[in-house]
mmCIF file of C-alpha atoms in Angstrom:
data_model
loop_
_atom_site.group_PDB
_atom_site.id
_atom_site.type_symbol
_atom_site.label_atom_id
_atom_site.label_comp_id
_atom_site.label_asym_id
_atom_site.label_seq_id
_atom_site.Cartn_x
_atom_site.Cartn_y
_atom_site.Cartn_z
ATOM 1 C CA MET A 1 -9.206 7.423 -11.291
ATOM 2 C CA ASN A 2 -11.379 7.602 -8.186
ATOM 3 C CA LYS A 3 -13.031 10.310 -6.079
ATOM 4 C CA ILE A 4 -9.810 11.407 -4.373
ATOM 5 C CA THR A 5 -7.584 11.464 -7.458
ATOM 6 C CA GLN A 6 -10.266 13.409 -9.338
ATOM 7 C CA LEU A 7 -10.896 15.830 -6.462
ATOM 8 C CA PHE A 8 -7.233 16.785 -6.026
ATOM 9 C CA ASN A 9 -6.029 16.051 -9.590
ATOM 10 C CA ILE A 10 -3.378 13.562 -8.451
ATOM 11 C CA LYS A 11 -2.214 10.190 -9.789
ATOM 12 C CA TYR A 12 -2.606 8.067 -6.656
ATOM 13 C CA PRO A 13 -5.173 8.408 -3.826
ATOM 14 C CA ILE A 14 -2.352 8.880 -1.317
ATOM 15 C CA VAL A 15 -2.155 11.933 0.938
ATOM 16 C CA GLN A 16 0.903 12.694 3.055
ATOM 17 C CA GLY A 17 -0.083 13.776 6.551
ATOM 18 C CA GLY A 18 0.730 17.385 7.435
ATOM 19 C CA MET A 19 2.853 16.439 10.452
ATOM 20 C CA ILE A 20 4.490 19.031 12.693
ATOM 21 C CA TRP A 21 8.291 19.178 12.372
ATOM 22 C CA HIS A 22 8.254 16.628 9.522
ATOM 23 C CA SER A 23 6.214 18.174 6.721
ATOM 24 C CA GLY A 24 8.172 21.015 5.190
ATOM 25 C CA TRP A 25 8.346 21.924 1.515
ATOM 26 C CA ARG A 26 10.885 19.207 0.665
ATOM 27 C CA LEU A 27 8.617 16.389 1.840
ATOM 28 C CA ALA A 28 5.427 17.911 0.434
ATOM 29 C CA SER A 29 6.924 18.574 -3.008
ATOM 30 C CA ALA A 30 8.514 15.112 -3.175
ATOM 31 C CA VAL A 31 5.170 13.447 -2.424
ATOM 32 C CA SER A 32 3.389 15.569 -5.022
ATOM 33 C CA ASN A 33 6.083 14.921 -7.621
ATOM 34 C CA ASN A 34 5.602 11.181 -7.112
ATOM 35 C CA GLY A 35 1.865 11.269 -7.717
ATOM 36 C CA GLY A 36 0.403 11.811 -4.259
ATOM 37 C CA LEU A 37 -0.810 14.896 -2.447
ATOM 38 C CA GLY A 38 1.877 16.550 -0.354
ATOM 39 C CA LEU A 39 0.846 18.673 2.622
ATOM 40 C CA ILE A 40 2.873 21.350 4.387
ATOM 41 C CA GLY A 41 2.336 21.127 8.149
ATOM 42 C CA SER A 42 1.675 24.708 9.225
ATOM 43 C CA ALA A 43 1.234 23.940 12.940
ATOM 44 C CA SER A 44 4.995 24.003 13.575
ATOM 45 C CA MET A 45 5.601 27.147 11.506
ATOM 46 C CA TYR A 46 5.463 30.854 12.224
ATOM 47 C CA PRO A 47 3.477 32.671 9.512
ATOM 48 C CA ASP A 48 6.584 33.932 7.680
ATOM 49 C CA VAL A 49 8.067 30.414 7.721
ATOM 50 C CA LEU A 50 4.834 29.018 6.279
ATOM 51 C CA ARG A 51 4.918 31.560 3.462
ATOM 52 C CA GLU A 52 8.525 30.621 2.694
ATOM 53 C CA ASN A 53 7.649 26.915 2.614
ATOM 54 C CA ILE A 54 4.701 27.497 0.298
ATOM 55 C CA ARG A 55 6.844 29.473 -2.132
ATOM 56 C CA LYS A 56 9.637 26.897 -2.086
ATOM 57 C CA CYS A 57 7.113 24.102 -2.624
ATOM 58 C CA LYS A 58 5.645 25.925 -5.638
ATOM 59 C CA ALA A 59 9.167 26.230 -7.070
ATOM 60 C CA ALA A 60 9.884 22.522 -6.461
ATOM 61 C CA THR A 61 6.733 21.036 -7.998
ATOM 62 C CA ASP A 62 4.165 21.874 -10.640
ATOM 63 C CA LYS A 63 1.789 19.311 -9.120
ATOM 64 C CA PRO A 64 -1.011 20.006 -6.614
ATOM 65 C CA PHE A 65 -0.060 20.334 -2.951
ATOM 66 C CA GLY A 66 -1.815 21.653 0.124
ATOM 67 C CA VAL A 67 -1.414 22.997 3.647
ATOM 68 C CA ASN A 68 -2.573 21.348 6.856
ATOM 69 C CA VAL A 69 -4.051 23.810 9.373
ATOM 70 C CA ALA A 70 -4.595 22.758 12.986
ATOM 71 C CA LEU A 71 -7.460 24.932 14.213
ATOM 72 C CA LEU A 72 -6.326 24.851 17.854
ATOM 73 C CA TYR A 73 -3.161 26.839 17.141
ATOM 74 C CA PRO A 74 -2.769 30.671 17.280
ATOM 75 C CA ASN A 75 -2.385 33.058 14.324
ATOM 76 C CA LEU A 76 -5.171 31.253 12.456
ATOM 77 C CA GLU A 77 -6.474 34.265 10.565
ATOM 78 C CA GLU A 78 -2.976 35.231 9.480
ATOM 79 C CA ILE A 79 -2.241 31.659 8.362
ATOM 80 C CA ILE A 80 -5.453 31.488 6.321
ATOM 81 C CA ASN A 81 -4.667 34.846 4.712
ATOM 82 C CA ILE A 82 -1.185 33.655 3.735
ATOM 83 C CA ILE A 83 -2.637 30.497 2.195
ATOM 84 C CA LEU A 84 -5.061 32.560 0.123
ATOM 85 C CA GLU A 85 -2.478 35.196 -0.813
ATOM 86 C CA GLU A 86 -0.067 32.492 -2.021
ATOM 87 C CA GLY A 87 -2.741 30.793 -4.102
ATOM 88 C CA VAL A 88 -2.786 27.415 -2.341
ATOM 89 C CA LYS A 89 -5.832 25.519 -3.585
ATOM 90 C CA ILE A 90 -6.011 22.626 -1.084
ATOM 91 C CA VAL A 91 -6.337 22.900 2.701
ATOM 92 C CA PHE A 92 -6.695 20.125 5.277
ATOM 93 C CA THR A 93 -8.041 21.337 8.614
ATOM 94 C CA SER A 94 -7.969 19.464 11.915
ATOM 95 C CA ALA A 95 -8.429 19.807 15.686
ATOM 96 C CA GLY A 96 -11.444 22.072 15.585
ATOM 97 C CA ASN A 97 -14.846 22.889 14.114
ATOM 98 C CA PRO A 98 -14.975 22.262 10.328
ATOM 99 C CA LYS A 99 -17.349 25.211 9.946
ATOM 100 C CA THR A 100 -14.687 27.684 11.095
ATOM 101 C CA TYR A 101 -13.021 28.306 7.716
ATOM 102 C CA THR A 102 -14.618 25.907 5.214
ATOM 103 C CA GLU A 103 -17.001 28.462 3.713
ATOM 104 C CA THR A 104 -14.322 31.166 3.583
ATOM 105 C CA LEU A 105 -11.870 28.870 1.819
ATOM 106 C CA LYS A 106 -14.374 27.377 -0.622
ATOM 107 C CA LYS A 107 -15.498 30.856 -1.715
ATOM 108 C CA GLU A 108 -11.898 31.372 -2.874
ATOM 109 C CA GLY A 109 -11.896 28.115 -4.857
ATOM 110 C CA VAL A 110 -9.998 26.102 -2.253
ATOM 111 C CA LYS A 111 -10.702 22.384 -1.778
ATOM 112 C CA VAL A 112 -11.189 21.624 1.923
ATOM 113 C CA ALA A 113 -10.766 18.347 3.824
ATOM 114 C CA HIS A 114 -11.198 17.962 7.579
ATOM 115 C CA VAL A 115 -9.763 15.334 9.940
ATOM 116 C CA VAL A 116 -12.084 13.548 12.411
ATOM 117 C CA SER A 117 -11.962 10.550 14.726
ATOM 118 C CA SER A 118 -15.644 9.578 14.775
ATOM 119 C CA ALA A 119 -18.705 9.166 12.555
ATOM 120 C CA LYS A 120 -20.440 11.875 14.608
ATOM 121 C CA PHE A 121 -17.914 14.509 13.566
ATOM 122 C CA ALA A 122 -17.746 13.156 10.007
ATOM 123 C CA ILE A 123 -21.442 13.975 9.704
ATOM 124 C CA LYS A 124 -20.736 17.510 10.953
ATOM 125 C CA CYS A 125 -18.036 17.810 8.276
ATOM 126 C CA GLN A 126 -20.485 16.827 5.556
ATOM 127 C CA GLU A 127 -23.003 19.352 6.902
ATOM 128 C CA ALA A 128 -20.261 22.014 6.854
ATOM 129 C CA GLY A 129 -19.698 21.351 3.154
ATOM 130 C CA VAL A 130 -16.147 19.984 3.168
ATOM 131 C CA ASP A 131 -14.913 18.356 -0.025
ATOM 132 C CA ALA A 132 -13.433 15.317 1.759
ATOM 133 C CA VAL A 133 -13.296 13.785 5.217
ATOM 134 C CA VAL A 134 -10.186 12.214 6.743
ATOM 135 C CA ALA A 135 -11.225 9.589 9.314
ATOM 136 C CA GLU A 136 -8.264 8.873 11.575
ATOM 137 C CA GLY A 137 -8.092 5.791 13.761
ATOM 138 C CA PHE A 138 -6.570 5.380 17.210
ATOM 139 C CA GLU A 139 -3.390 3.842 15.755
ATOM 140 C CA ALA A 140 -2.253 7.207 14.424
ATOM 141 C CA GLY A 141 0.644 9.193 15.826
ATOM 142 C CA GLY A 142 0.370 12.680 17.242
ATOM 143 C CA HIS A 143 -2.904 14.127 18.497
ATOM 144 C CA ASN A 144 -5.704 11.637 18.418
ATOM 145 C CA GLY A 145 -9.346 10.948 19.255
ATOM 146 C CA ARG A 146 -10.432 10.393 22.841
ATOM 147 C CA ASP A 147 -12.541 7.320 22.114
ATOM 148 C CA GLU A 148 -9.684 5.099 20.920
ATOM 149 C CA THR A 149 -11.628 3.825 17.892
ATOM 150 C CA THR A 150 -9.428 1.785 15.572
ATOM 151 C CA THR A 151 -9.241 2.400 11.827
ATOM 152 C CA LEU A 152 -10.710 -1.060 11.173
ATOM 153 C CA CYS A 153 -13.899 -0.063 13.007
ATOM 154 C CA LEU A 154 -13.932 3.651 12.162
ATOM 155 C CA ILE A 155 -13.815 3.578 8.360
ATOM 156 C CA PRO A 156 -16.869 1.379 7.647
ATOM 157 C CA ASN A 157 -18.883 3.266 10.266
ATOM 158 C CA VAL A 158 -18.015 6.658 8.777
ATOM 159 C CA ARG A 159 -18.712 5.316 5.282
ATOM 160 C CA LYS A 160 -22.160 4.226 6.442
ATOM 161 C CA HIS A 161 -23.005 7.762 7.552
ATOM 162 C CA ILE A 162 -21.606 10.058 4.838
ATOM 163 C CA ASP A 163 -21.428 10.296 1.047
ATOM 164 C CA THR A 164 -18.514 12.752 1.031
ATOM 165 C CA PRO A 165 -15.212 11.384 -0.342
ATOM 166 C CA LEU A 166 -13.488 9.529 2.491
ATOM 167 C CA ILE A 167 -9.772 9.285 3.279
ATOM 168 C CA ALA A 168 -8.616 6.688 5.820
ATOM 169 C CA ALA A 169 -5.778 7.477 8.237
ATOM 170 C CA GLY A 170 -4.141 5.790 11.207
ATOM 171 C CA GLY A 171 -1.981 2.683 11.053
ATOM 172 C CA ILE A 172 -1.427 2.783 7.294
ATOM 173 C CA GLY A 173 2.123 2.407 6.019
ATOM 174 C CA LEU A 174 1.984 -0.539 3.614
ATOM 175 C CA GLY A 175 0.234 -0.979 0.283
ATOM 176 C CA SER A 176 -1.682 -3.936 1.701
ATOM 177 C CA GLN A 177 -3.022 -1.692 4.474
ATOM 178 C CA MET A 178 -3.999 0.865 1.861
ATOM 179 C CA ARG A 179 -5.980 -1.786 -0.034
ATOM 180 C CA ALA A 180 -7.613 -2.939 3.211
ATOM 181 C CA ALA A 181 -8.720 0.613 4.026
ATOM 182 C CA MET A 182 -10.228 1.027 0.580
ATOM 183 C CA THR A 183 -11.960 -2.340 0.889
ATOM 184 C CA LEU A 184 -13.562 -1.002 4.079
ATOM 185 C CA GLY A 185 -15.011 1.952 2.173
ATOM 186 C CA ALA A 186 -12.289 4.604 1.973
ATOM 187 C CA ASP A 187 -11.608 6.345 -1.341
ATOM 188 C CA GLY A 188 -7.985 6.993 -0.445
ATOM 189 C CA VAL A 189 -5.506 7.064 2.433
ATOM 190 C CA GLN A 190 -3.530 9.571 4.439
ATOM 191 C CA ILE A 191 -0.106 8.331 5.534
ATOM 192 C CA GLY A 192 2.017 10.004 8.196
ATOM 193 C CA SER A 193 4.551 7.829 10.003
ATOM 194 C CA ARG A 194 5.918 6.142 6.859
ATOM 195 C CA PHE A 195 6.680 9.573 5.370
ATOM 196 C CA ALA A 196 8.241 10.725 8.670
ATOM 197 C CA ALA A 197 11.009 8.169 8.114
ATOM 198 C CA THR A 198 12.067 9.495 4.720
ATOM 199 C CA VAL A 199 15.115 11.354 3.511
ATOM 200 C CA GLU A 200 12.995 14.410 2.674
ATOM 201 C CA ALA A 201 11.236 14.765 6.043
ATOM 202 C CA SER A 202 12.369 17.880 7.928
ATOM 203 C CA SER A 203 12.612 16.146 11.315
ATOM 204 C CA HIS A 204 15.955 15.444 13.014
ATOM 205 C CA GLN A 205 17.981 12.438 11.907
ATOM 206 C CA ASN A 206 18.025 11.187 15.516
ATOM 207 C CA PHE A 207 14.257 10.852 15.481
ATOM 208 C CA LYS A 208 14.203 9.199 12.052
ATOM 209 C CA ASN A 209 16.692 6.647 13.359
ATOM 210 C CA LYS A 210 14.505 6.105 16.418
ATOM 211 C CA ILE A 211 11.416 5.452 14.283
ATOM 212 C CA VAL A 212 13.028 2.496 12.503
ATOM 213 C CA GLU A 213 14.119 1.033 15.856
ATOM 214 C CA LEU A 214 10.620 1.024 17.372
ATOM 215 C CA LYS A 215 8.855 -2.269 18.035
ATOM 216 C CA GLU A 216 5.255 -3.177 18.704
ATOM 217 C CA GLY A 217 4.138 -1.576 21.963
ATOM 218 C CA ASP A 218 6.783 1.168 21.970
ATOM 219 C CA THR A 219 4.170 3.922 21.572
ATOM 220 C CA GLN A 220 1.139 4.778 23.691
ATOM 221 C CA LEU A 221 -1.676 7.317 23.846
ATOM 222 C CA THR A 222 -1.413 9.717 26.784
ATOM 223 C CA LEU A 223 -2.430 13.197 27.997
ATOM 224 C CA LYS A 224 -6.165 12.649 27.569
ATOM 225 C CA GLU A 225 -6.747 15.372 30.168
ATOM 226 C CA LEU A 226 -5.159 17.940 27.839
ATOM 227 C CA ALA A 227 -5.148 16.723 24.234
ATOM 228 C CA PRO A 228 -4.703 12.976 23.559
ATOM 229 C CA VAL A 229 -1.400 12.259 21.835
ATOM 230 C CA ARG A 230 0.455 9.068 20.867
ATOM 231 C CA LEU A 231 4.087 9.181 21.962
ATOM 232 C CA VAL A 232 7.207 7.043 22.015
ATOM 233 C CA LYS A 233 7.812 5.624 25.500
ATOM 234 C CA ASN A 234 10.972 7.596 26.276
ATOM 235 C CA LYS A 235 11.985 9.280 29.565
ATOM 236 C CA PHE A 236 9.651 12.225 28.965
ATOM 237 C CA PHE A 237 6.733 9.835 28.459
ATOM 238 C CA GLN A 238 7.650 7.943 31.638
ATOM 239 C CA ASP A 239 7.777 11.233 33.560
ATOM 240 C CA LEU A 240 4.206 11.917 32.454
ATOM 241 C CA GLU A 241 3.114 8.431 33.427
ATOM 242 C CA GLY A 242 4.661 8.916 36.855
ATOM 243 C CA LEU A 243 2.299 11.814 37.452
ATOM 244 C CA TYR A 244 -0.685 9.515 36.908
ATOM 245 C CA GLU A 245 0.420 7.420 39.861
ATOM 246 C CA THR A 246 -0.149 10.426 42.120
ATOM 247 C CA GLY A 247 -3.461 11.408 40.539
ATOM 248 C CA ARG A 248 -4.649 13.122 37.365
ATOM 249 C CA ASN A 249 -3.393 16.607 38.192
ATOM 250 C CA VAL A 250 -3.875 18.678 35.053
ATOM 251 C CA GLU A 251 -1.646 21.510 36.239
ATOM 252 C CA ALA A 252 1.201 19.084 36.996
ATOM 253 C CA LEU A 253 0.832 17.610 33.509
ATOM 254 C CA LYS A 254 0.972 21.068 31.941
ATOM 255 C CA GLU A 255 4.054 21.946 33.968
ATOM 256 C CA THR A 256 5.865 18.763 32.924
ATOM 257 C CA LEU A 257 4.827 19.227 29.293
ATOM 258 C CA GLY A 258 6.122 22.795 29.283
ATOM 259 C CA ARG A 259 6.743 24.550 25.974
ATOM 260 C CA ALA A 260 8.328 23.395 22.728
ATOM 261 C CA ARG A 261 8.635 19.740 23.823
ATOM 262 C CA ALA A 262 7.663 18.485 20.356
ATOM 263 C CA LYS A 263 10.223 20.739 18.665
ATOM 264 C CA ARG A 264 12.861 19.598 21.163
ATOM 265 C CA GLY A 265 12.204 15.951 20.387
ATOM 266 C CA MET A 266 11.309 15.698 16.708
ATOM 267 C CA PHE A 267 13.123 18.711 15.237
ATOM 268 C CA GLU A 268 16.124 19.098 17.551
ATOM 269 C CA GLY A 269 16.633 15.372 18.145
ATOM 270 C CA ASP A 270 16.414 15.106 21.953
ATOM 271 C CA LEU A 271 15.270 11.497 22.305
ATOM 272 C CA VAL A 272 15.303 11.601 26.120
ATOM 273 C CA GLU A 273 13.452 14.757 27.167
ATOM 274 C CA GLY A 274 11.650 15.540 23.904
ATOM 275 C CA GLU A 275 8.079 14.763 22.883
ATOM 276 C CA LEU A 276 8.257 12.081 20.172
ATOM 277 C CA GLU A 277 5.010 11.671 18.235
ATOM 278 C CA ILE A 278 4.635 8.644 15.939
ATOM 279 C CA GLY A 279 2.040 6.007 15.089
ATOM 280 C CA GLN A 280 1.776 2.306 15.854
ATOM 281 C CA VAL A 281 2.716 1.492 12.260
ATOM 282 C CA SER A 282 6.274 2.554 13.146
ATOM 283 C CA ALA A 283 6.808 -1.062 14.207
ATOM 284 C CA LEU A 284 6.565 -1.977 10.500
ATOM 285 C CA ILE A 285 9.050 0.683 9.349
ATOM 286 C CA ASP A 286 12.610 -0.617 9.254
ATOM 287 C CA GLU A 287 14.481 1.796 6.994
ATOM 288 C CA ILE A 288 14.799 5.468 6.106
ATOM 289 C CA ILE A 289 14.225 5.794 2.374
ATOM 290 C CA PRO A 290 13.458 8.488 -0.223
ATOM 291 C CA VAL A 291 9.822 9.357 -0.920
ATOM 292 C CA GLU A 292 10.169 7.896 -4.414
ATOM 293 C CA LYS A 293 10.957 4.487 -2.893
ATOM 294 C CA VAL A 294 8.001 4.761 -0.508
ATOM 295 C CA PHE A 295 5.690 5.138 -3.500
ATOM 296 C CA GLU A 296 7.313 2.254 -5.349
ATOM 297 C CA ASN A 297 6.778 0.022 -2.315
ATOM 298 C CA LEU A 298 3.203 1.180 -1.700
ATOM 299 C CA ILE A 299 2.065 0.571 -5.272
ATOM 300 C CA LYS A 300 3.862 -2.787 -5.502
ATOM 301 C CA GLU A 301 2.381 -3.953 -2.176
ATOM 302 C CA PHE A 302 -1.061 -2.654 -3.133
ATOM 303 C CA ASN A 303 -1.069 -4.663 -6.365
ATOM 304 C CA GLU A 304 0.356 -7.779 -4.728
ATOM 305 C CA ALA A 305 -2.488 -7.681 -2.197
ATOM 306 C CA LYS A 306 -4.985 -8.691 -4.888
ATOM 307 C CA ILE A 307 -5.741 -12.022 -3.270
ATOM 308 C CA ASP A 308 -8.729 -14.208 -4.138
ATOM 309 C CA LEU A 309 -10.617 -14.389 -0.871
ATOM 310 C CA THR A 310 -13.706 -16.123 -2.206
ATOM 311 C CA LEU A 311 -15.156 -18.457 0.431
#
């Protein structure tokens, strides 16, 4: 038992990232059933779809699970109301001010964690009264911090500045990486990309197949002018990069990005014109496996990483 397992009443201090187009009820319930904390990713769901996923998740597991809420998306008040109406007791917020809903949620008995990319914002989370902080390094997939701080540097710095339970994220897909993060001061880990390449993930099979093909250097952070995001270097990515050669024209970037690019890529399987979000750790993922097997591997690797490093 540690701070994270006690806080969320789970067996292992492993949280599954609430990824858009990956994290439906099947993935969240499978993670929870295997001893971690599953999160439903609400950012890719209309309110009625979120409610359906919550209800199906409750039917599929009697273990704790939560919902990830990206604060930059619309329908926030409706989403929060659905979460409260359906009795969800754990919420992870991201991409916004932790003060926005923390007090409202905690008054209803909800445990709140917030995702940050710097010690500065981790301090603001602690001041806002969150129950846990997720510190996410530059290696992570999807939307990311602007300062490009790696997990190796971020975690000990955040730990130095806050007493709140700390969850490390970004570049973690192996049990040895989990142990390293906890050695640096984290109480647990949040894992995204490894769970994206599972049987239970709701993303398209084309994208899952692509994840296991990726090598080191096949992803890159881009779109800092809008919202920094780590993407696979496909044709769509190259089209964006071509715009940088003619200057950082924000309107041109928005026009090229368009609407529903992420859905087109990750959910509908368009590997050419779609937006494909995944982390650097994808280079270490070489097979699509069930969530149960992911946990077996993580725990085995974690225990095998007990190496005597006495100098």
